Amino acid sequence: MVELSRTRIFDWLIVNGQVIDGTGKPPFFADVGIIGDKIAAVGQLFHAQAKSRIDAMGKFVVPGFIDIHTHFDVALLAQPEAYCSISQGVTTVVIGNCGHSPVPITEERRSELRQLLSAIEGGVEWRWARFSDFLDSLESTRTSVNVVPIVGHCSLRANVVGFENRPATEGELKAMQKLLDECMDEGAWGLSSGLIYPPSAFADIDELVALTEVVAKRGGLYSTHMRSESEALVTAVTEALQTALKSGVKLQISHHKASRKPNWGKVSVTLQLIERVALKHDVTFDAYPYTAGSSYLAQLLPLWALEGGSSALLKRLKDPSQRQQIKEALKSDETLDWNDIIVASVVSDEYRPLQGRTISEVAKMLNLSPSETVLHLIEHERNAVTMVWFVMDERDVERVLAHPLCLVGSDALTIPPAPNSSQPKPYVHPRTYGTFPKVFRWLVRERNKLSWHEAVSKMTGKTAGKLGLKNRGLIREGYFADLVIFDPEAIADQASYENPHLPAKGIDWVFINGKPALAEGQPTGERNGRVLRFGSD
């Protein structure tokens, strides 16, 4: 190492910092030298030659954070600079979660899928049929962050079966298996399911096992938004674990939580279930440090109302009898508090002033009942309306995130425009900007539930290992130079529900593949990310 430092000139040399290498080891003093897109040396390099030097005195030097759960699939094409991610130290994002991916899909069903998955619609024309077509578009766009793509079960099922609530036939199941195998050939790292979202919700466990067997044979990942995160939470966890054990697939339970007050505390049961299986099988989960989630407003409706896709839902809302049935279902749900549900993104200019307001507030503004307000918004926005919903207990969130099997994922739905953009910013969940810094502020510095090296490992080395990423997630010679330099005393989230677009503070530098995307706290405009296709990185 010393010999290397004397004979070569580093492109970048980071000196005087404490390195947290992502393995779970405590911090240690070392310098880090970068040549090209790789970490060339780690050690005592202070006197080495370098084209550029950074003095990291009093700072931590850590691997770039890997956001294991985003919905940035199409958003990356519209906002490739991904400022909300790089500003909080994220260098790699996983897309295609919750069964949501824009591909694969037939031309005849593409518009219906796009309407159904309106939260990831992105304002971009969907023109891709194959998984490789979409990845080619991402590559040509040159995103600022690395991208790990997963194929969504919603798209897979819509492509072959359609949007009907019925089991797949034997022929359809074989066709889905073949298509899934092709997607992995083209770069997908595995399969995700969204078992509360149609048409993924219409699959039984036999279908999920048959599909995840394909993924297991390839060494890929199965991530699941389970069938329930509330009343049937324990049953849903059991189904996810059984699916993995039967197929042999690596399991990632998405945004693990206990939703709605009557279910608070159930994570004590589910964590024990997961722990027992984890003794003999590869199973982990992820979470974000907030008590509110975010999804389609239509997820408040009964599942039968969503059968057939968005067009079928909008037809039902025009039928007085069915509309009344849906409204009665909403009114009878005693766990709904309309003050806890915020209208997030809408598509019409007319209703943009409603963004950030609760359903109770909007109901008064529109002179409608809360249940009728929900239906009106869905109908007016053609189902392209999302919500932020306070459903979790902070003690549960803390317990889940501090668990050794928990990784960190933002579950962010969209990428807001960069700070210098004149484009209007949609209302977003504060996790979009604050997830990773909040873990440090809240659970490390304030609550002392995690050490610095434990928290960093959850965001880097453990996540890279779960995904199967090679040469990323650790500070190690020969690994890609995805790095973050931050001040442990200053790092904190600033985004709030009232002002969600505030970037984190305390993060000074972010390197992606050897080039700074954030320099002295400011974005550089570098778009040096890569699409990481399965088996290629």
PDB file of C-alpha atoms in Angstrom, residues 15-283:
ATOM      1  CA  VAL A  15      -6.931  12.445   4.501  1.00  0.00           C
ATOM      2  CA  ASN A  16      -7.317  12.776   8.287  1.00  0.00           C
ATOM      3  CA  GLY A  17     -10.772  11.192   8.405  1.00  0.00           C
ATOM      4  CA  GLN A  18     -12.119   8.275  10.393  1.00  0.00           C
ATOM      5  CA  VAL A  19     -13.135   5.438   8.093  1.00  0.00           C
ATOM      6  CA  ILE A  20     -16.222   3.338   8.770  1.00  0.00           C
ATOM      7  CA  ASP A  21     -15.722   0.661   6.143  1.00  0.00           C
ATOM      8  CA  GLY A  22     -19.246  -0.834   6.024  1.00  0.00           C
ATOM      9  CA  THR A  23     -18.309  -4.245   7.458  1.00  0.00           C
ATOM     10  CA  GLY A  24     -19.659  -3.432  10.901  1.00  0.00           C
ATOM     11  CA  LYS A  25     -16.213  -2.710  12.354  1.00  0.00           C
ATOM     12  CA  PRO A  26     -15.759   0.433  14.509  1.00  0.00           C
ATOM     13  CA  PRO A  27     -14.240   3.601  12.983  1.00  0.00           C
ATOM     14  CA  PHE A  28     -10.492   3.755  12.396  1.00  0.00           C
ATOM     15  CA  PHE A  29      -8.157   6.483  11.195  1.00  0.00           C
ATOM     16  CA  ALA A  30      -7.076   6.013   7.580  1.00  0.00           C
ATOM     17  CA  ASP A  31      -6.686   7.930   4.348  1.00  0.00           C
ATOM     18  CA  VAL A  32      -8.465   6.884   1.154  1.00  0.00           C
ATOM     19  CA  GLY A  33      -6.982   7.255  -2.319  1.00  0.00           C
ATOM     20  CA  ILE A  34      -9.060   7.161  -5.505  1.00  0.00           C
ATOM     21  CA  ILE A  35      -7.804   6.476  -9.020  1.00  0.00           C
ATOM     22  CA  GLY A  36     -10.387   6.478 -11.787  1.00  0.00           C
ATOM     23  CA  ASP A  37     -13.618   4.900 -10.545  1.00  0.00           C
ATOM     24  CA  LYS A  38     -12.000   2.713  -7.864  1.00  0.00           C
ATOM     25  CA  ILE A  39     -10.608   2.935  -4.376  1.00  0.00           C
ATOM     26  CA  ALA A  40      -6.882   2.476  -5.013  1.00  0.00           C
ATOM     27  CA  ALA A  41      -5.577   2.494  -1.437  1.00  0.00           C
ATOM     28  CA  VAL A  42      -6.684   2.690   2.198  1.00  0.00           C
ATOM     29  CA  GLY A  43      -4.071   3.461   4.845  1.00  0.00           C
ATOM     30  CA  GLN A  44      -1.481   6.038   5.868  1.00  0.00           C
ATOM     31  CA  LEU A  45      -1.313   8.061   2.644  1.00  0.00           C
ATOM     32  CA  PHE A  46      -0.934  11.617   3.873  1.00  0.00           C
ATOM     33  CA  HIS A  47       2.336  12.249   2.021  1.00  0.00           C
ATOM     34  CA  ALA A  48       1.199  10.685  -1.254  1.00  0.00           C
ATOM     35  CA  GLN A  49       0.749  12.781  -4.379  1.00  0.00           C
ATOM     36  CA  ALA A  50      -2.774  13.596  -5.533  1.00  0.00           C
ATOM     37  CA  LYS A  51      -4.436  15.816  -8.083  1.00  0.00           C
ATOM     38  CA  SER A  52      -7.044  16.814  -5.496  1.00  0.00           C
ATOM     39  CA  ARG A  53      -7.044  16.472  -1.699  1.00  0.00           C
ATOM     40  CA  ILE A  54      -9.821  16.623   0.885  1.00  0.00           C
ATOM     41  CA  ASP A  55      -9.066  17.176   4.559  1.00  0.00           C
ATOM     42  CA  ALA A  56     -11.655  15.117   6.445  1.00  0.00           C
ATOM     43  CA  MET A  57     -10.481  16.026   9.944  1.00  0.00           C
ATOM     44  CA  GLY A  58     -13.328  15.404  12.407  1.00  0.00           C
ATOM     45  CA  LYS A  59     -15.405  13.671   9.718  1.00  0.00           C
ATOM     46  CA  PHE A  60     -16.416  10.102   8.938  1.00  0.00           C
ATOM     47  CA  VAL A  61     -15.546   8.602   5.556  1.00  0.00           C
ATOM     48  CA  VAL A  62     -18.053   5.855   4.739  1.00  0.00           C
ATOM     49  CA  PRO A  63     -19.298   3.868   1.729  1.00  0.00           C
ATOM     50  CA  GLY A  64     -22.096   5.448  -0.291  1.00  0.00           C
ATOM     51  CA  PHE A  65     -25.539   4.586   1.059  1.00  0.00           C
ATOM     52  CA  ILE A  66     -27.578   2.008  -0.852  1.00  0.00           C
ATOM     53  CA  ASP A  67     -31.307   2.772  -0.794  1.00  0.00           C
ATOM     54  CA  ILE A  68     -32.784  -0.708  -1.030  1.00  0.00           C
ATOM     55  CA  HIS A  69     -36.333   0.511  -1.572  1.00  0.00           C
ATOM     56  CA  THR A  70     -37.311   3.304  -3.959  1.00  0.00           C
ATOM     57  CA  HIS A  71     -39.896   3.853  -6.680  1.00  0.00           C
ATOM     58  CA  PHE A  72     -37.620   5.941  -8.884  1.00  0.00           C
ATOM     59  CA  ASP A  73     -38.036   3.739 -11.989  1.00  0.00           C
ATOM     60  CA  VAL A  74     -39.440   6.357 -14.370  1.00  0.00           C
ATOM     61  CA  ALA A  75     -38.618   9.399 -12.231  1.00  0.00           C
ATOM     62  CA  LEU A  76     -34.923   8.894 -13.014  1.00  0.00           C
ATOM     63  CA  LEU A  77     -35.669   9.595 -16.665  1.00  0.00           C
ATOM     64  CA  ALA A  78     -37.362  12.882 -15.781  1.00  0.00           C
ATOM     65  CA  GLN A  79     -34.987  13.971 -12.986  1.00  0.00           C
ATOM     66  CA  PRO A  80     -31.714  12.066 -13.564  1.00  0.00           C
ATOM     67  CA  GLU A  81     -29.735  14.320 -11.198  1.00  0.00           C
ATOM     68  CA  ALA A  82     -31.657  12.747  -8.246  1.00  0.00           C
ATOM     69  CA  TYR A  83     -30.660  15.574  -5.894  1.00  0.00           C
ATOM     70  CA  CYS A  84     -32.936  14.293  -3.123  1.00  0.00           C
ATOM     71  CA  SER A  85     -30.833  11.111  -3.021  1.00  0.00           C
ATOM     72  CA  ILE A  86     -27.301  12.413  -3.408  1.00  0.00           C
ATOM     73  CA  SER A  87     -27.957  15.218  -0.905  1.00  0.00           C
ATOM     74  CA  GLN A  88     -28.509  12.570   1.782  1.00  0.00           C
ATOM     75  CA  GLY A  89     -25.542  10.419   0.772  1.00  0.00           C
ATOM     76  CA  VAL A  90     -27.289   7.838  -1.400  1.00  0.00           C
ATOM     77  CA  THR A  91     -25.126   6.581  -4.265  1.00  0.00           C
ATOM     78  CA  THR A  92     -27.177   3.538  -5.364  1.00  0.00           C
ATOM     79  CA  VAL A  93     -30.954   3.080  -5.582  1.00  0.00           C
ATOM     80  CA  VAL A  94     -32.954  -0.105  -5.999  1.00  0.00           C
ATOM     81  CA  ILE A  95     -35.997   0.296  -8.258  1.00  0.00           C
ATOM     82  CA  GLY A  96     -38.923  -1.939  -9.219  1.00  0.00           C
ATOM     83  CA  ASN A  97     -40.202  -2.436  -5.662  1.00  0.00           C
ATOM     84  CA  CYS A  98     -43.708  -3.347  -4.429  1.00  0.00           C
ATOM     85  CA  GLY A  99     -44.449  -5.155  -7.696  1.00  0.00           C
ATOM     86  CA  HIS A 100     -44.137  -1.830  -9.540  1.00  0.00           C
ATOM     87  CA  SER A 101     -42.010  -1.650 -12.660  1.00  0.00           C
ATOM     88  CA  PRO A 102     -42.932  -0.168 -16.043  1.00  0.00           C
ATOM     89  CA  VAL A 103     -41.794  -3.322 -17.830  1.00  0.00           C
ATOM     90  CA  PRO A 104     -42.354  -5.910 -19.136  1.00  0.00           C
ATOM     91  CA  ILE A 105     -45.713  -5.051 -20.680  1.00  0.00           C
ATOM     92  CA  THR A 106     -47.513  -5.570 -23.976  1.00  0.00           C
ATOM     93  CA  GLU A 107     -48.421  -2.571 -26.089  1.00  0.00           C
ATOM     94  CA  GLU A 108     -52.150  -3.262 -25.640  1.00  0.00           C
ATOM     95  CA  ARG A 109     -51.908  -3.163 -21.841  1.00  0.00           C
ATOM     96  CA  ARG A 110     -49.265  -0.475 -21.401  1.00  0.00           C
ATOM     97  CA  SER A 111     -51.621   2.487 -20.941  1.00  0.00           C
ATOM     98  CA  GLU A 112     -53.693   0.595 -18.369  1.00  0.00           C
ATOM     99  CA  LEU A 113     -50.557  -0.366 -16.428  1.00  0.00           C
ATOM    100  CA  ARG A 114     -49.309   3.210 -16.559  1.00  0.00           C
ATOM    101  CA  GLN A 115     -52.587   4.485 -15.151  1.00  0.00           C
ATOM    102  CA  LEU A 116     -52.623   1.780 -12.479  1.00  0.00           C
ATOM    103  CA  LEU A 117     -49.052   2.584 -11.387  1.00  0.00           C
ATOM    104  CA  SER A 118     -49.610   6.338 -11.441  1.00  0.00           C
ATOM    105  CA  ALA A 119     -47.288   6.917  -8.467  1.00  0.00           C
ATOM    106  CA  ILE A 120     -44.289   5.954 -10.621  1.00  0.00           C
ATOM    107  CA  GLU A 121     -45.711   7.349 -13.869  1.00  0.00           C
ATOM    108  CA  GLY A 122     -43.082  10.089 -13.942  1.00  0.00           C
ATOM    109  CA  GLY A 123     -44.647  12.279 -16.624  1.00  0.00           C
ATOM    110  CA  VAL A 124     -42.632  10.378 -19.224  1.00  0.00           C
ATOM    111  CA  GLU A 125     -43.970   8.472 -22.204  1.00  0.00           C
ATOM    112  CA  TRP A 126     -43.921   4.733 -21.541  1.00  0.00           C
ATOM    113  CA  ARG A 127     -42.652   3.187 -24.742  1.00  0.00           C
ATOM    114  CA  TRP A 128     -40.792   0.096 -23.553  1.00  0.00           C
ATOM    115  CA  ALA A 129     -41.908  -3.498 -23.976  1.00  0.00           C
ATOM    116  CA  ARG A 130     -38.932  -5.493 -22.729  1.00  0.00           C
ATOM    117  CA  PHE A 131     -36.925  -5.060 -19.547  1.00  0.00           C
ATOM    118  CA  SER A 132     -33.789  -4.399 -21.584  1.00  0.00           C
ATOM    119  CA  ASP A 133     -35.514  -1.560 -23.473  1.00  0.00           C
ATOM    120  CA  PHE A 134     -36.160   0.265 -20.216  1.00  0.00           C
ATOM    121  CA  LEU A 135     -32.621  -0.272 -18.900  1.00  0.00           C
ATOM    122  CA  ASP A 136     -31.208   0.996 -22.193  1.00  0.00           C
ATOM    123  CA  SER A 137     -33.217   4.205 -21.706  1.00  0.00           C
ATOM    124  CA  LEU A 138     -31.859   4.623 -18.188  1.00  0.00           C
ATOM    125  CA  GLU A 139     -28.304   4.134 -19.442  1.00  0.00           C
ATOM    126  CA  SER A 140     -28.684   6.692 -22.212  1.00  0.00           C
ATOM    127  CA  THR A 141     -30.149   9.188 -19.727  1.00  0.00           C
ATOM    128  CA  ARG A 142     -26.993   9.008 -17.549  1.00  0.00           C
ATOM    129  CA  THR A 143     -28.328   9.178 -14.010  1.00  0.00           C
ATOM    130  CA  SER A 144     -26.326  10.626 -11.137  1.00  0.00           C
ATOM    131  CA  VAL A 145     -26.846   7.508  -9.002  1.00  0.00           C
ATOM    132  CA  ASN A 146     -26.229   3.831  -9.616  1.00  0.00           C
ATOM    133  CA  VAL A 147     -29.385   1.840 -10.338  1.00  0.00           C
ATOM    134  CA  VAL A 148     -30.216  -1.733  -9.302  1.00  0.00           C
ATOM    135  CA  PRO A 149     -33.379  -2.851 -11.162  1.00  0.00           C
ATOM    136  CA  ILE A 150     -35.921  -5.450 -10.008  1.00  0.00           C
ATOM    137  CA  VAL A 151     -38.877  -6.627 -12.082  1.00  0.00           C
ATOM    138  CA  GLY A 152     -42.333  -6.023 -10.614  1.00  0.00           C
ATOM    139  CA  HIS A 153     -44.921  -8.773 -10.317  1.00  0.00           C
ATOM    140  CA  CYS A 154     -47.723  -6.324 -11.185  1.00  0.00           C
ATOM    141  CA  SER A 155     -46.180  -5.813 -14.618  1.00  0.00           C
ATOM    142  CA  LEU A 156     -45.360  -9.469 -15.075  1.00  0.00           C
ATOM    143  CA  ARG A 157     -48.920 -10.554 -14.283  1.00  0.00           C
ATOM    144  CA  ALA A 158     -50.513  -7.719 -16.267  1.00  0.00           C
ATOM    145  CA  ASN A 159     -48.426  -8.720 -19.271  1.00  0.00           C
ATOM    146  CA  VAL A 160     -49.540 -12.352 -19.239  1.00  0.00           C
ATOM    147  CA  VAL A 161     -52.798 -12.620 -17.259  1.00  0.00           C
ATOM    148  CA  GLY A 162     -54.165  -9.101 -17.401  1.00  0.00           C
ATOM    149  CA  PHE A 163     -55.919  -7.264 -14.582  1.00  0.00           C
ATOM    150  CA  GLU A 164     -58.576  -9.841 -13.673  1.00  0.00           C
ATOM    151  CA  ASN A 165     -59.008 -11.297 -10.195  1.00  0.00           C
ATOM    152  CA  ARG A 166     -58.401 -14.969 -10.939  1.00  0.00           C
ATOM    153  CA  PRO A 167     -55.671 -17.576 -10.625  1.00  0.00           C
ATOM    154  CA  ALA A 168     -53.191 -17.892 -13.467  1.00  0.00           C
ATOM    155  CA  THR A 169     -53.670 -20.938 -15.665  1.00  0.00           C
ATOM    156  CA  GLU A 170     -50.860 -23.467 -15.942  1.00  0.00           C
ATOM    157  CA  GLY A 171     -49.934 -22.033 -19.333  1.00  0.00           C
ATOM    158  CA  GLU A 172     -49.956 -18.474 -18.025  1.00  0.00           C
ATOM    159  CA  LEU A 173     -47.800 -19.436 -15.075  1.00  0.00           C
ATOM    160  CA  LYS A 174     -45.214 -21.018 -17.366  1.00  0.00           C
ATOM    161  CA  ALA A 175     -45.305 -17.910 -19.562  1.00  0.00           C
ATOM    162  CA  MET A 176     -44.673 -15.696 -16.522  1.00  0.00           C
ATOM    163  CA  GLN A 177     -41.778 -17.914 -15.451  1.00  0.00           C
ATOM    164  CA  LYS A 178     -40.247 -17.685 -18.904  1.00  0.00           C
ATOM    165  CA  LEU A 179     -40.706 -13.916 -19.027  1.00  0.00           C
ATOM    166  CA  LEU A 180     -39.196 -13.514 -15.553  1.00  0.00           C
ATOM    167  CA  ASP A 181     -36.177 -15.575 -16.609  1.00  0.00           C
ATOM    168  CA  GLU A 182     -35.757 -13.340 -19.662  1.00  0.00           C
ATOM    169  CA  CYS A 183     -35.941 -10.210 -17.475  1.00  0.00           C
ATOM    170  CA  MET A 184     -33.141 -11.565 -15.310  1.00  0.00           C
ATOM    171  CA  ASP A 185     -31.125 -12.329 -18.438  1.00  0.00           C
ATOM    172  CA  GLU A 186     -31.598  -8.669 -19.379  1.00  0.00           C
ATOM    173  CA  GLY A 187     -30.521  -7.295 -16.003  1.00  0.00           C
ATOM    174  CA  ALA A 188     -33.199  -7.732 -13.314  1.00  0.00           C
ATOM    175  CA  TRP A 189     -31.798  -8.678  -9.895  1.00  0.00           C
ATOM    176  CA  GLY A 190     -34.964 -10.489  -8.921  1.00  0.00           C
ATOM    177  CA  LEU A 191     -38.703 -10.142  -8.430  1.00  0.00           C
ATOM    178  CA  SER A 192     -40.821  -7.865  -6.250  1.00  0.00           C
ATOM    179  CA  SER A 193     -44.453  -8.339  -5.327  1.00  0.00           C
ATOM    180  CA  GLY A 194     -47.047  -5.822  -4.198  1.00  0.00           C
ATOM    181  CA  LEU A 195     -49.672  -8.054  -2.653  1.00  0.00           C
ATOM    182  CA  ILE A 196     -52.032  -5.208  -1.751  1.00  0.00           C
ATOM    183  CA  TYR A 197     -51.911  -3.800  -5.290  1.00  0.00           C
ATOM    184  CA  PRO A 198     -53.845  -5.294  -8.203  1.00  0.00           C
ATOM    185  CA  PRO A 199     -53.069  -7.342 -10.177  1.00  0.00           C
ATOM    186  CA  SER A 200     -50.286  -8.657  -7.896  1.00  0.00           C
ATOM    187  CA  ALA A 201     -52.881  -8.988  -5.120  1.00  0.00           C
ATOM    188  CA  PHE A 202     -54.714 -11.614  -7.154  1.00  0.00           C
ATOM    189  CA  ALA A 203     -51.837 -14.118  -7.024  1.00  0.00           C
ATOM    190  CA  ASP A 204     -51.929 -17.015  -4.555  1.00  0.00           C
ATOM    191  CA  ILE A 205     -48.925 -18.447  -2.761  1.00  0.00           C
ATOM    192  CA  ASP A 206     -48.506 -21.233  -5.325  1.00  0.00           C
ATOM    193  CA  GLU A 207     -47.972 -18.626  -8.044  1.00  0.00           C
ATOM    194  CA  LEU A 208     -45.484 -16.746  -5.891  1.00  0.00           C
ATOM    195  CA  VAL A 209     -43.550 -19.927  -5.107  1.00  0.00           C
ATOM    196  CA  ALA A 210     -43.426 -20.935  -8.775  1.00  0.00           C
ATOM    197  CA  LEU A 211     -42.077 -17.534  -9.777  1.00  0.00           C
ATOM    198  CA  THR A 212     -39.578 -17.197  -6.946  1.00  0.00           C
ATOM    199  CA  GLU A 213     -38.187 -20.638  -7.799  1.00  0.00           C
ATOM    200  CA  VAL A 214     -36.975 -19.036 -11.031  1.00  0.00           C
ATOM    201  CA  VAL A 215     -35.313 -16.263  -9.037  1.00  0.00           C
ATOM    202  CA  ALA A 216     -33.805 -18.699  -6.527  1.00  0.00           C
ATOM    203  CA  LYS A 217     -32.122 -20.760  -9.249  1.00  0.00           C
ATOM    204  CA  ARG A 218     -30.400 -17.593 -10.481  1.00  0.00           C
ATOM    205  CA  GLY A 219     -29.363 -16.427  -7.001  1.00  0.00           C
ATOM    206  CA  GLY A 220     -31.622 -13.387  -7.184  1.00  0.00           C
ATOM    207  CA  LEU A 221     -33.734 -11.534  -4.634  1.00  0.00           C
ATOM    208  CA  TYR A 222     -37.444 -11.623  -3.816  1.00  0.00           C
ATOM    209  CA  SER A 223     -38.730  -8.445  -2.141  1.00  0.00           C
ATOM    210  CA  THR A 224     -42.340  -8.282  -1.060  1.00  0.00           C
ATOM    211  CA  HIS A 225     -44.840  -5.673  -0.023  1.00  0.00           C
ATOM    212  CA  MET A 226     -46.839  -8.197   1.930  1.00  0.00           C
ATOM    213  CA  ARG A 227     -50.538  -8.929   1.663  1.00  0.00           C
ATOM    214  CA  SER A 228     -51.231  -7.035   4.881  1.00  0.00           C
ATOM    215  CA  GLU A 229     -49.386  -4.676   7.189  1.00  0.00           C
ATOM    216  CA  SER A 230     -52.295  -4.241   9.582  1.00  0.00           C
ATOM    217  CA  GLU A 231     -54.964  -6.696  10.798  1.00  0.00           C
ATOM    218  CA  ALA A 232     -53.483  -9.714   9.003  1.00  0.00           C
ATOM    219  CA  LEU A 233     -49.834  -8.721   9.532  1.00  0.00           C
ATOM    220  CA  VAL A 234     -48.751 -11.940  11.262  1.00  0.00           C
ATOM    221  CA  THR A 235     -50.439 -14.068   8.592  1.00  0.00           C
ATOM    222  CA  ALA A 236     -48.796 -11.997   5.855  1.00  0.00           C
ATOM    223  CA  VAL A 237     -45.323 -12.423   7.371  1.00  0.00           C
ATOM    224  CA  THR A 238     -45.953 -16.147   7.626  1.00  0.00           C
ATOM    225  CA  GLU A 239     -46.910 -16.283   3.934  1.00  0.00           C
ATOM    226  CA  ALA A 240     -43.762 -14.395   2.927  1.00  0.00           C
ATOM    227  CA  LEU A 241     -41.571 -16.726   4.978  1.00  0.00           C
ATOM    228  CA  GLN A 242     -43.304 -19.830   3.618  1.00  0.00           C
ATOM    229  CA  THR A 243     -42.855 -18.578   0.059  1.00  0.00           C
ATOM    230  CA  ALA A 244     -39.120 -18.184   0.621  1.00  0.00           C
ATOM    231  CA  LEU A 245     -38.683 -21.505   2.379  1.00  0.00           C
ATOM    232  CA  LYS A 246     -40.586 -23.407  -0.318  1.00  0.00           C
ATOM    233  CA  SER A 247     -38.756 -21.819  -3.236  1.00  0.00           C
ATOM    234  CA  GLY A 248     -35.356 -21.270  -1.621  1.00  0.00           C
ATOM    235  CA  VAL A 249     -35.263 -17.608  -2.646  1.00  0.00           C
ATOM    236  CA  LYS A 250     -33.514 -14.835  -0.692  1.00  0.00           C
ATOM    237  CA  LEU A 251     -36.297 -12.844   0.986  1.00  0.00           C
ATOM    238  CA  GLN A 252     -36.501  -9.098   1.615  1.00  0.00           C
ATOM    239  CA  ILE A 253     -39.641  -7.944   3.430  1.00  0.00           C
ATOM    240  CA  SER A 254     -40.331  -4.380   2.330  1.00  0.00           C
ATOM    241  CA  HIS A 255     -40.940  -1.474   4.748  1.00  0.00           C
ATOM    242  CA  HIS A 256     -41.822  -3.724   7.676  1.00  0.00           C
ATOM    243  CA  LYS A 257     -44.377  -2.084   9.944  1.00  0.00           C
ATOM    244  CA  ALA A 258     -47.555  -2.512  11.950  1.00  0.00           C
ATOM    245  CA  SER A 259     -50.130  -0.148  10.469  1.00  0.00           C
ATOM    246  CA  ARG A 260     -53.132   1.375  12.251  1.00  0.00           C
ATOM    247  CA  LYS A 261     -53.379   1.755  16.016  1.00  0.00           C
ATOM    248  CA  PRO A 262     -55.163  -1.547  16.847  1.00  0.00           C
ATOM    249  CA  ASN A 263     -52.119  -3.376  15.420  1.00  0.00           C
ATOM    250  CA  TRP A 264     -49.363  -1.429  17.133  1.00  0.00           C
ATOM    251  CA  GLY A 265     -47.001  -3.726  18.984  1.00  0.00           C
ATOM    252  CA  LYS A 266     -47.482  -6.692  16.639  1.00  0.00           C
ATOM    253  CA  VAL A 267     -43.910  -6.260  15.386  1.00  0.00           C
ATOM    254  CA  SER A 268     -42.778  -7.996  18.578  1.00  0.00           C
ATOM    255  CA  VAL A 269     -44.430 -11.140  17.191  1.00  0.00           C
ATOM    256  CA  THR A 270     -43.355 -10.727  13.567  1.00  0.00           C
ATOM    257  CA  LEU A 271     -39.736 -10.029  14.466  1.00  0.00           C
ATOM    258  CA  GLN A 272     -39.603 -13.284  16.419  1.00  0.00           C
ATOM    259  CA  LEU A 273     -41.051 -15.168  13.447  1.00  0.00           C
ATOM    260  CA  ILE A 274     -38.457 -13.655  11.128  1.00  0.00           C
ATOM    261  CA  GLU A 275     -35.606 -14.298  13.562  1.00  0.00           C
ATOM    262  CA  ARG A 276     -36.430 -18.012  13.761  1.00  0.00           C
ATOM    263  CA  VAL A 277     -36.445 -18.430   9.990  1.00  0.00           C
ATOM    264  CA  ALA A 278     -33.313 -16.279   9.612  1.00  0.00           C
ATOM    265  CA  LEU A 279     -31.375 -18.900  11.586  1.00  0.00           C
ATOM    266  CA  LYS A 280     -31.648 -21.229   8.588  1.00  0.00           C
ATOM    267  CA  HIS A 281     -32.580 -19.028   5.634  1.00  0.00           C
ATOM    268  CA  ASP A 282     -31.581 -15.679   4.093  1.00  0.00           C
ATOM    269  CA  VAL A 283     -34.323 -13.285   5.206  1.00  0.00           C
TER     270      VAL A 283
END
